[in-house]
Short mmCIF file of C-alpha atoms in Angstrom, two decimals:
data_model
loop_
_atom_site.label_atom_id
_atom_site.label_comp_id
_atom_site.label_asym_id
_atom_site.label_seq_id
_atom_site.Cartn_x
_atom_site.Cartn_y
_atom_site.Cartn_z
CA UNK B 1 8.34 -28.50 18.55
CA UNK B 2 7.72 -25.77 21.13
CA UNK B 3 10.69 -25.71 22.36
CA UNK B 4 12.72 -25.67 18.71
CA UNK B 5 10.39 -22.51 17.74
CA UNK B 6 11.19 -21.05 21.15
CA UNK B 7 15.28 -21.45 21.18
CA UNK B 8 15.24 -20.03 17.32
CA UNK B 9 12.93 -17.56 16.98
CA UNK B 10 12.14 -15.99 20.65
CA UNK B 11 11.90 -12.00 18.68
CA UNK B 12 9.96 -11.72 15.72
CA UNK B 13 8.68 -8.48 13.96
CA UNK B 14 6.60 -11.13 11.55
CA UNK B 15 6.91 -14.41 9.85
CA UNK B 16 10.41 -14.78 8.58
CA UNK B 17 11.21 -11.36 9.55
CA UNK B 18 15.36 -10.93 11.06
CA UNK B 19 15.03 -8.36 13.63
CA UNK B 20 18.75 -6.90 12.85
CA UNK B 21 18.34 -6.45 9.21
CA UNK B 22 17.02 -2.66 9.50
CA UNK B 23 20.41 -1.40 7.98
CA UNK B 24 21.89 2.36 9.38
CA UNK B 25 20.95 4.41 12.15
CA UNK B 26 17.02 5.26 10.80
CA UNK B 27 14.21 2.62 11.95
CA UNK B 28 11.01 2.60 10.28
CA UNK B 29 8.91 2.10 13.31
CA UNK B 30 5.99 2.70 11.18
CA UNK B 31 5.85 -0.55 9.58
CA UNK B 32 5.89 -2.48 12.75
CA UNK B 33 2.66 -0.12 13.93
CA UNK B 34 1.18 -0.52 10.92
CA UNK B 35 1.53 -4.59 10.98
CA UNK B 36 -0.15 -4.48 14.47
CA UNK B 37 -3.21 -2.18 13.38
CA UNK B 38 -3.67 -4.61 10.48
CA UNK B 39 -3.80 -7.73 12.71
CA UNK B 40 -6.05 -6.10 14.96
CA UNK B 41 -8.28 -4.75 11.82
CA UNK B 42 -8.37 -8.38 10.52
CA UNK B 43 -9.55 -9.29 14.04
CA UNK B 44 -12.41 -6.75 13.45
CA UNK B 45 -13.32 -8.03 10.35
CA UNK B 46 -13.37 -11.77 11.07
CA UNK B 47 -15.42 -10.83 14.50
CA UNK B 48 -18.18 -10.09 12.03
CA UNK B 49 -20.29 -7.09 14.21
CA UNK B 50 -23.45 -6.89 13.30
CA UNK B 51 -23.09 -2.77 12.68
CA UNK B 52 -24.32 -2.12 9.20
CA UNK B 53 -23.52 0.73 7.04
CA UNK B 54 -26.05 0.54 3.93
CA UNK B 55 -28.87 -1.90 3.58
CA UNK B 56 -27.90 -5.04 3.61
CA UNK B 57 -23.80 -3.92 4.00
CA UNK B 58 -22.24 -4.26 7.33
CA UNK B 59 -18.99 -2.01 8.48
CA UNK B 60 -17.15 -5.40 8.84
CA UNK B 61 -18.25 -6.23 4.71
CA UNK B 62 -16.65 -2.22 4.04
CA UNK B 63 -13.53 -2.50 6.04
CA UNK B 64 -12.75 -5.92 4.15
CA UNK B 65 -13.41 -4.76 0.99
CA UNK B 66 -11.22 -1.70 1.54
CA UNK B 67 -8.74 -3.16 3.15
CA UNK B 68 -7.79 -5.15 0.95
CA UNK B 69 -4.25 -3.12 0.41
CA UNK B 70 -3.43 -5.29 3.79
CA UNK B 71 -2.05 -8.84 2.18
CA UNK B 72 0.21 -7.26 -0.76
CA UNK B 73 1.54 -4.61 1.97
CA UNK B 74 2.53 -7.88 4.13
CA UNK B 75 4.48 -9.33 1.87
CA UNK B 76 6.28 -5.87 1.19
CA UNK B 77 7.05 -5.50 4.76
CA UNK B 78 8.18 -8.62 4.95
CA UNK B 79 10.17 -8.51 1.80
CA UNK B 80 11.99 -5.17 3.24
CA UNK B 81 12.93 -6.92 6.45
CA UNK B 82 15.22 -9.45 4.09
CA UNK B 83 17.16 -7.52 2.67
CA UNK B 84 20.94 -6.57 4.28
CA UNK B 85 23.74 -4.46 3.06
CA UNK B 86 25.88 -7.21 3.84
CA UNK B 87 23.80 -10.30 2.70
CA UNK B 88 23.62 -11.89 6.32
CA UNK B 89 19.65 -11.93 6.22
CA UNK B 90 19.43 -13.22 3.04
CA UNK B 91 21.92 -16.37 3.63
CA UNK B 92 18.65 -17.10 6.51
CA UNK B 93 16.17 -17.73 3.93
CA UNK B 94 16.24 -21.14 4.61
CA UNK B 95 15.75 -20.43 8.80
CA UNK B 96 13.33 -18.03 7.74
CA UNK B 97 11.44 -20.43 5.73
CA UNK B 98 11.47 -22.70 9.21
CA UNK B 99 10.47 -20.61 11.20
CA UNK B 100 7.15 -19.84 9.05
CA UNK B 101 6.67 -24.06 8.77
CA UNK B 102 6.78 -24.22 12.49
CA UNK B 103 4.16 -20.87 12.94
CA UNK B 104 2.02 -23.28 10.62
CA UNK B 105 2.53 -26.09 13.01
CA UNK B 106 1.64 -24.36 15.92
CA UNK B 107 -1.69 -22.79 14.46
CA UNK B 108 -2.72 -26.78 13.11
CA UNK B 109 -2.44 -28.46 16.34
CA UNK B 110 -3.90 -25.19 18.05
CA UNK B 111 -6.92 -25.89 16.97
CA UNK B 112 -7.04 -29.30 16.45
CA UNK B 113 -7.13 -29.55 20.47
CA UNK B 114 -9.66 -26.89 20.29
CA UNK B 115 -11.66 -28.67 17.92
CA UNK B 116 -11.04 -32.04 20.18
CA UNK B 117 -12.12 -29.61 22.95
CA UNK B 118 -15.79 -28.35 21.09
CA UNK B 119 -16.22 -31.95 20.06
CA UNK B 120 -16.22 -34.00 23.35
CA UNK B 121 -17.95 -31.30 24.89
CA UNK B 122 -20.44 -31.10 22.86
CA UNK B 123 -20.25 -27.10 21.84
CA UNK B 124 -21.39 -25.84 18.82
CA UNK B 125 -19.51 -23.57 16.81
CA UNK B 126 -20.52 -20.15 16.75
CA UNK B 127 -19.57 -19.78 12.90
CA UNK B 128 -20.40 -23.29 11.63
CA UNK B 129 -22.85 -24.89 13.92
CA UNK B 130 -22.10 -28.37 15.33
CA UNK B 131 -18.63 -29.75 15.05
CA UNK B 132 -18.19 -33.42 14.53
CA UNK B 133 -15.39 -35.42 12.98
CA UNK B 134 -15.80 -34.42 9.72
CA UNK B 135 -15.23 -31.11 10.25
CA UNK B 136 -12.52 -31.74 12.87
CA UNK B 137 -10.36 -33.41 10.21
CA UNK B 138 -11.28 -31.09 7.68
CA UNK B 139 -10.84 -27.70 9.40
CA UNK B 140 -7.25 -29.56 10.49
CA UNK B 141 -6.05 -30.88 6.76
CA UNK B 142 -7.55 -28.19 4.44
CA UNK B 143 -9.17 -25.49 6.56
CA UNK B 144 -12.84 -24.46 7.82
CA UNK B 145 -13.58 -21.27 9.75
CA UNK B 146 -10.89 -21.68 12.58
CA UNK B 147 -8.05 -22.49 10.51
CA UNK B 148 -8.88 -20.27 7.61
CA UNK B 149 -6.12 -17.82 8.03
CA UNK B 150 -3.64 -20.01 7.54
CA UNK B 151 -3.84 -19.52 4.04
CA UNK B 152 -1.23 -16.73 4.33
CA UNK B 153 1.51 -18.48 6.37
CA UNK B 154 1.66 -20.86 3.35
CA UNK B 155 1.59 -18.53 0.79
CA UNK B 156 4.37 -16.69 2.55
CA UNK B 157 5.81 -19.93 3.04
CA UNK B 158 5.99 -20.66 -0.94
CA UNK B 159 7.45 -16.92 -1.43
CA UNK B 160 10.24 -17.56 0.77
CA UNK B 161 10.66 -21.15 -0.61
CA UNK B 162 10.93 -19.76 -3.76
CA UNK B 163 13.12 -17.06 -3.02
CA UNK B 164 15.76 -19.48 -1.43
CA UNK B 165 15.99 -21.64 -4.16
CA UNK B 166 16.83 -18.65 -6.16
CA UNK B 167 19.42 -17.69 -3.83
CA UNK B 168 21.15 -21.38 -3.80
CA UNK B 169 21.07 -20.70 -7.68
CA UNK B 170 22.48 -17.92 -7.26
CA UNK B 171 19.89 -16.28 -9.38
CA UNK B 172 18.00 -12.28 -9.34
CA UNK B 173 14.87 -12.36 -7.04
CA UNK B 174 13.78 -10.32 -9.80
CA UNK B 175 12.70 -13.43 -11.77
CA UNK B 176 9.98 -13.92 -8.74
CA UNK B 177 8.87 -10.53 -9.55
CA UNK B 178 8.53 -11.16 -12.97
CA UNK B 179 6.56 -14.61 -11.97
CA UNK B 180 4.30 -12.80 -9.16
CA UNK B 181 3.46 -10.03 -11.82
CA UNK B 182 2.17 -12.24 -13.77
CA UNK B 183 -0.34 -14.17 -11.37
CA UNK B 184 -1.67 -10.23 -10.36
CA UNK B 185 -2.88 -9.73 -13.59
CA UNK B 186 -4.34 -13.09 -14.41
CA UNK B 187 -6.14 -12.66 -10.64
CA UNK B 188 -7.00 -9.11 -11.46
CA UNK B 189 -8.11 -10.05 -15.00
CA UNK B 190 -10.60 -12.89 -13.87
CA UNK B 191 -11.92 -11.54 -10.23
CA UNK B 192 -12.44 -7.93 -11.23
CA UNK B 193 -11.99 -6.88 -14.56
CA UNK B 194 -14.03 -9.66 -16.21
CA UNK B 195 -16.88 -8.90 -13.69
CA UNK B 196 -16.80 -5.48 -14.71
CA UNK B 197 -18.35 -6.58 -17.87
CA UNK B 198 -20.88 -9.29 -16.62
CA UNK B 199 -18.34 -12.37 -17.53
CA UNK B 200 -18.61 -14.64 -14.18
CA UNK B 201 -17.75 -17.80 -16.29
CA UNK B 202 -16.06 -19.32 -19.04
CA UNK B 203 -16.41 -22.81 -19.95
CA UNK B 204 -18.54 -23.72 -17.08
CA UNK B 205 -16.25 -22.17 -14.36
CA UNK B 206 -16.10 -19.32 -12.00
CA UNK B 207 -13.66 -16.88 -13.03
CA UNK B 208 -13.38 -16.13 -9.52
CA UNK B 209 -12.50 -19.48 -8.57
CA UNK B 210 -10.06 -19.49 -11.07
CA UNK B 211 -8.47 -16.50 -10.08
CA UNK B 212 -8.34 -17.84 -6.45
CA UNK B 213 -5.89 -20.34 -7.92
CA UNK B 214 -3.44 -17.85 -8.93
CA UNK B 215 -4.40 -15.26 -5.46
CA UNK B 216 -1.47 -17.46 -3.30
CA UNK B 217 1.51 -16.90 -5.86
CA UNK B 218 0.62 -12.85 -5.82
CA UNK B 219 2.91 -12.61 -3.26
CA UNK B 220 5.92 -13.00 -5.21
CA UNK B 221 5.61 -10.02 -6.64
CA UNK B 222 5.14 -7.73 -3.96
CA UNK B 223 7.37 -9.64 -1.46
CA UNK B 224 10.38 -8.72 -4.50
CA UNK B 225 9.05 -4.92 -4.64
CA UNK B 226 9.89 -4.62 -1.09
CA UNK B 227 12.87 -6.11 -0.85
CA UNK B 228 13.99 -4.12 -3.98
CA UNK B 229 12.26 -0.83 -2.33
CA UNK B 230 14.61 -1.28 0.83
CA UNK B 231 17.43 -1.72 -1.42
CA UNK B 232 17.27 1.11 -3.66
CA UNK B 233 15.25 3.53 -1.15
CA UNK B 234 16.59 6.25 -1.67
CA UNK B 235 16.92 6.05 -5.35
CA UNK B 236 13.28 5.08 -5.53
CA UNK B 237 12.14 7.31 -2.78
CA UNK B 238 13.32 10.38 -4.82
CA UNK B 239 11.02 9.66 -7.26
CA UNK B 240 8.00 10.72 -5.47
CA UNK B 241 7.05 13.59 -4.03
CA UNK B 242 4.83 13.99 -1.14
CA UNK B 243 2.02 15.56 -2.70
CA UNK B 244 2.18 12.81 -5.42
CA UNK B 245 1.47 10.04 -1.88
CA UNK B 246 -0.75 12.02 -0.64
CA UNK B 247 -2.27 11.95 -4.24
CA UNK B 248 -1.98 8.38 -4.92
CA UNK B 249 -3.36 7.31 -1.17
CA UNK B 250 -6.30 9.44 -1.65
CA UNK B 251 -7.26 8.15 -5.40
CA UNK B 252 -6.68 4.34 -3.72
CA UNK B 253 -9.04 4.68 -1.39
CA UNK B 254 -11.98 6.34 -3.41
CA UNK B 255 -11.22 3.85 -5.95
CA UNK B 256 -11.41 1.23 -3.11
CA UNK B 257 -15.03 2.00 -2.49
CA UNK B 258 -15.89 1.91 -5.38
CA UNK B 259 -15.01 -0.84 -6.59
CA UNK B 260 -16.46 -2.41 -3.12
CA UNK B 261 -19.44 -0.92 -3.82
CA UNK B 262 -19.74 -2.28 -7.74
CA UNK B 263 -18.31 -5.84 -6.53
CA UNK B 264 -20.55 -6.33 -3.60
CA UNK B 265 -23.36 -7.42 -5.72
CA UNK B 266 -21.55 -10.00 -6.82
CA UNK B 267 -20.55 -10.91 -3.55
CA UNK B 268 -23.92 -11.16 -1.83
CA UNK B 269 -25.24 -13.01 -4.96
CA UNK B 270 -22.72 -16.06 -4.21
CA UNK B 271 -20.46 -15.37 -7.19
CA UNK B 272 -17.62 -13.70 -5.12
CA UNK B 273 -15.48 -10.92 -5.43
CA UNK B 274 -11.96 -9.91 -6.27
CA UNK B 275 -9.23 -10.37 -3.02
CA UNK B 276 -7.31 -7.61 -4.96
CA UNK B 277 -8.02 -4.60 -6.60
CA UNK B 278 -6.51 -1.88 -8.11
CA UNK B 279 -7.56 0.64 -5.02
CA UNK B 280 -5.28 -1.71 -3.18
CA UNK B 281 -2.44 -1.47 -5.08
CA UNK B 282 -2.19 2.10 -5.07
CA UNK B 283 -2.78 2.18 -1.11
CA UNK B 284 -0.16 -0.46 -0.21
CA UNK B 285 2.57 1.38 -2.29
CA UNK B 286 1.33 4.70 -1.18
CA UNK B 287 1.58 3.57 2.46
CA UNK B 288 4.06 1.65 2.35
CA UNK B 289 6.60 4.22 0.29
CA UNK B 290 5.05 7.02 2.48
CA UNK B 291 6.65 5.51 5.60
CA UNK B 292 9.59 6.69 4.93
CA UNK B 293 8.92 10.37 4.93
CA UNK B 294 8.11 10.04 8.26
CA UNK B 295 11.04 11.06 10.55
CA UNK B 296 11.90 8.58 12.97
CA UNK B 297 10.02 9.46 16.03
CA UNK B 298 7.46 10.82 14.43
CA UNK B 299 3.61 8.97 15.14
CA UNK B 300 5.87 6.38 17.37
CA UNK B 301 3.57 4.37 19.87
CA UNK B 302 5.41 1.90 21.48
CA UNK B 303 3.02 -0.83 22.45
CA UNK B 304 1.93 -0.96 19.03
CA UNK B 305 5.44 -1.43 18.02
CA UNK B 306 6.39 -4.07 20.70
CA UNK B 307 3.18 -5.88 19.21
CA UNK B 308 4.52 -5.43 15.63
CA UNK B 309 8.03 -6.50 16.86
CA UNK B 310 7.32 -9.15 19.07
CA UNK B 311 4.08 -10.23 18.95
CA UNK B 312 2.61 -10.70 15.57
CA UNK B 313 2.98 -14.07 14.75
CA UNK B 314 1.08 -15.50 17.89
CA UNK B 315 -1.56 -12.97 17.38
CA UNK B 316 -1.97 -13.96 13.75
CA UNK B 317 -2.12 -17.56 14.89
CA UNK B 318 -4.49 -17.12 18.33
CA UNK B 319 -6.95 -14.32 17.08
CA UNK B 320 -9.55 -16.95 16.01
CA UNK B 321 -9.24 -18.69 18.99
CA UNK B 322 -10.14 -15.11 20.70
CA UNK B 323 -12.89 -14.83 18.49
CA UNK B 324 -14.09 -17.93 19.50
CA UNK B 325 -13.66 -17.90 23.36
CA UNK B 326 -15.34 -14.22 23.08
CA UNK B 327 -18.38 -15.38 21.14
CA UNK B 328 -18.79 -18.81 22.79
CA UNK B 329 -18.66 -18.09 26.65
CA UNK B 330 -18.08 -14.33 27.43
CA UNK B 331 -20.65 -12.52 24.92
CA UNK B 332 -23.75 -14.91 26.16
CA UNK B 333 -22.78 -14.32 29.81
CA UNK B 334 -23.05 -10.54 29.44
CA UNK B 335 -26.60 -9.36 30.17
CA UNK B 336 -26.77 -6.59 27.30
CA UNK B 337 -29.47 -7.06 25.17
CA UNK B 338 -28.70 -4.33 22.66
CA UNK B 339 -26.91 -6.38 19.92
CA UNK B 340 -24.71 -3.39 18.74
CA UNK B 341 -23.37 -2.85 21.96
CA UNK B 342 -23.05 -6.78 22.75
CA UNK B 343 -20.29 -6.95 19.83
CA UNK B 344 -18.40 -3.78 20.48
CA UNK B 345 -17.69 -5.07 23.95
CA UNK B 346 -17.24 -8.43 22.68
CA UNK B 347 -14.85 -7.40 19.75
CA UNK B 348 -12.83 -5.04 22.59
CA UNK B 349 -12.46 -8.70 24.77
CA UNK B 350 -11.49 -10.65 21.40
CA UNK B 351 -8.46 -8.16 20.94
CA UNK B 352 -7.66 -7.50 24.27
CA UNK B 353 -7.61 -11.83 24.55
CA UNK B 354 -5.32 -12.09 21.19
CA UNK B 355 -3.05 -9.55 22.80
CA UNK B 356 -2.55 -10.92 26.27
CA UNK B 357 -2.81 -14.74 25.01
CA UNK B 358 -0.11 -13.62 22.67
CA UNK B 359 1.89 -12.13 25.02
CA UNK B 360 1.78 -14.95 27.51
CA UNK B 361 2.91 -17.12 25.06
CA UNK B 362 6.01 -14.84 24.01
CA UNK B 363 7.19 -14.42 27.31
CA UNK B 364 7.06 -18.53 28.15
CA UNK B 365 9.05 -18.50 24.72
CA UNK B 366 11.73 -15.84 25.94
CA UNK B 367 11.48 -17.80 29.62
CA UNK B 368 12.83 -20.88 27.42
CA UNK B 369 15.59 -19.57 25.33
CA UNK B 370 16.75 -17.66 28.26
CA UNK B 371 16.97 -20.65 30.30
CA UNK B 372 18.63 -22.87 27.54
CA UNK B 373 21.29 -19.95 27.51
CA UNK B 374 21.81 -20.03 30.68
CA UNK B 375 22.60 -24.10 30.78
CA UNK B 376 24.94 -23.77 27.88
CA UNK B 377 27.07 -20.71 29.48
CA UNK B 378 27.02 -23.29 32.48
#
């Protein structure tokens, strides 16, 4: 299996992302930065400091809630990266959809071994206490803390699933639009809106478990609204002025806290809280369509774009495992007994491990293909 994902997919911006479909001579480097500050956000958050902001509220609970713009700008970015003038990167949906199964592969038997690993040795889990074979098997065929994540590779793994079989058909990936629109409002309607008015039930069950039914297909839509965005850029671009971004960032992200604010009750209480929210939609398209203002060397960093290029799979699959190797064996051996400063050291090394680990890993992968090259020139 290793050495399949390593021959056909040794450069990846993201899951089921085709590194030459950025048509003409201007590169959005920005979206490849900003995919890399989101992993290492999400690392942030799922590091849980102990830093809190307002009673009971911790910065981790604030940058969660307000970042939740993060998922439905994935899928954009990863919808933009499919489309191609000439069609080539669309006649890979099915390699693309590959590509994502094997990702999911690799982060499954990942931390199966680890959980073999915590489970002979007797560790306990820093998250869920003691790990024994129940939660071995679990965390390995649904999901517990390790494997959580993984939610997204098969979500993205349905949208691009979906969006092949439409292609076979021969068929508008507009109908997935149509389909994903629908799922955001149902989610919207039963994880925020209906709390809004006190409703946390109907007939017995959680409207925010229900709505976490429908969460996975959201990406349709917004996987559709980027490809669609690429394709009619311009068009759509000249719609918008800058002031009217700058406008539409600003109102996302006060409505964002709000809405954090209003929803954490619910949240702490053990009801739960909307994954999406109307503060996020208007900051994903804001960012997203604001991107393309900027000119193209213009707020360039280039390790944060080899990470968004290169690395971003593996570091979506290994940053729990750096969480975990930080908090089980480096943060106890560090004689610091100020908690605060404990986790900002410990969430530097949990980064800083994703990152190398990650890189490692890539360059064993390009070691591979290279050498596989190499034997069939031969």
């Amino acid at each position: 299996m290793t050495f399949i994902i390593a021959y056909d997919w040794p450069h990846v911006t993201m899951p089921g992302e085709d590194n030459n479909s950025t048509q003409g001579k201007y590169e959005n480097y920005f979206l490849r930065s900003f995919c890399a500050f989101i992993i290492i956000c999400i690392t942030f958050v799922h590091f849980e400091p102990s830093w809190v902001v307002l009673d009971d509220i911790r910065f981790y609970h604030l940058v969660e809630g307000v970042g939740r713009f993060a998922i439905p700008a994935f899928f954009m970015v990863s919808g933009y990266f499919l489309f191609s003038k000439d069609g080539h990167s669309e006649r890979r949906l099915g390699k693309k959809l590959l590509h994502i199964i094997y990702l999911i592969i690799f982060i499954k038997v990942l931390y199966f071994t680890i959980d073999l690993i915590w489970l002979g040795c007797g560790i306990e889990h820093w998250h869920d206490g003691v790990v024994d074979w129940e939660y071995v098997l679990s965390d390995t065929i649904t999901a517990e803390w390790n494997t959580m994540p993984v939610w997204f590779a098969y979500c993205l793994a349905l949208v691009y699933a979906f969006h092949w079989i439409l292609y076979k058909k021969n068929l508008s990936f507009k109908y997935a639009m149509y389909i994903g629109l629908a799922f955001v409002i149902v989610d919207m309607l039963l994880c925020e809106v209906l709390l809004f008015f006190g409703v946390t039930s109907i007939f017995g069950l959680s409207t925010v478990g229900l709505g976490e039914i429908t969460y996975p297909f959201i990406g349709m839509l917004f996987f559709s609204l980027g490809y669609y965005i690429h394709r009619y850029k311009d068009e759509i671009d000249s719609k918008f002025s800058n002031e009217s971004l700058i406008l539409l960032f600003i109102a996302g992200f006060l409505l964002s806290v709000f809405e954090f604010m209003f929803l954490y009750t619910y949240y702490r209480n053990g009801v739960g809280s909307a994954n999406l929210t109307f503060g996020s939609l208007f900051l994903a398209f804001s960012l997203f369509l604001g991107s393309f203002r900027l000119k193209e060397n213009q707020l360039r960093s280039r390790s944060m774009e080899f990470m968004g290029r290169e690395l971003l799979p593996w570091m979506y699959g290994l940053y729990m495992a750096s969480i975990l190797v930080t908090r089980t064996f480096i943060m106890p051996a560090i004689p610091i007994d100020d908690q605060a400063i404990l986790d900002l050291i410990g969430l530097v090394c949990s980064i800083a491990l994703d990152i190398g680990i990650s890189y490692l890993w890539w360059s064993f992968l390009k070691m591979i293909v290279t050498s596989r090259k190499k034997a069939v020139k031969q």
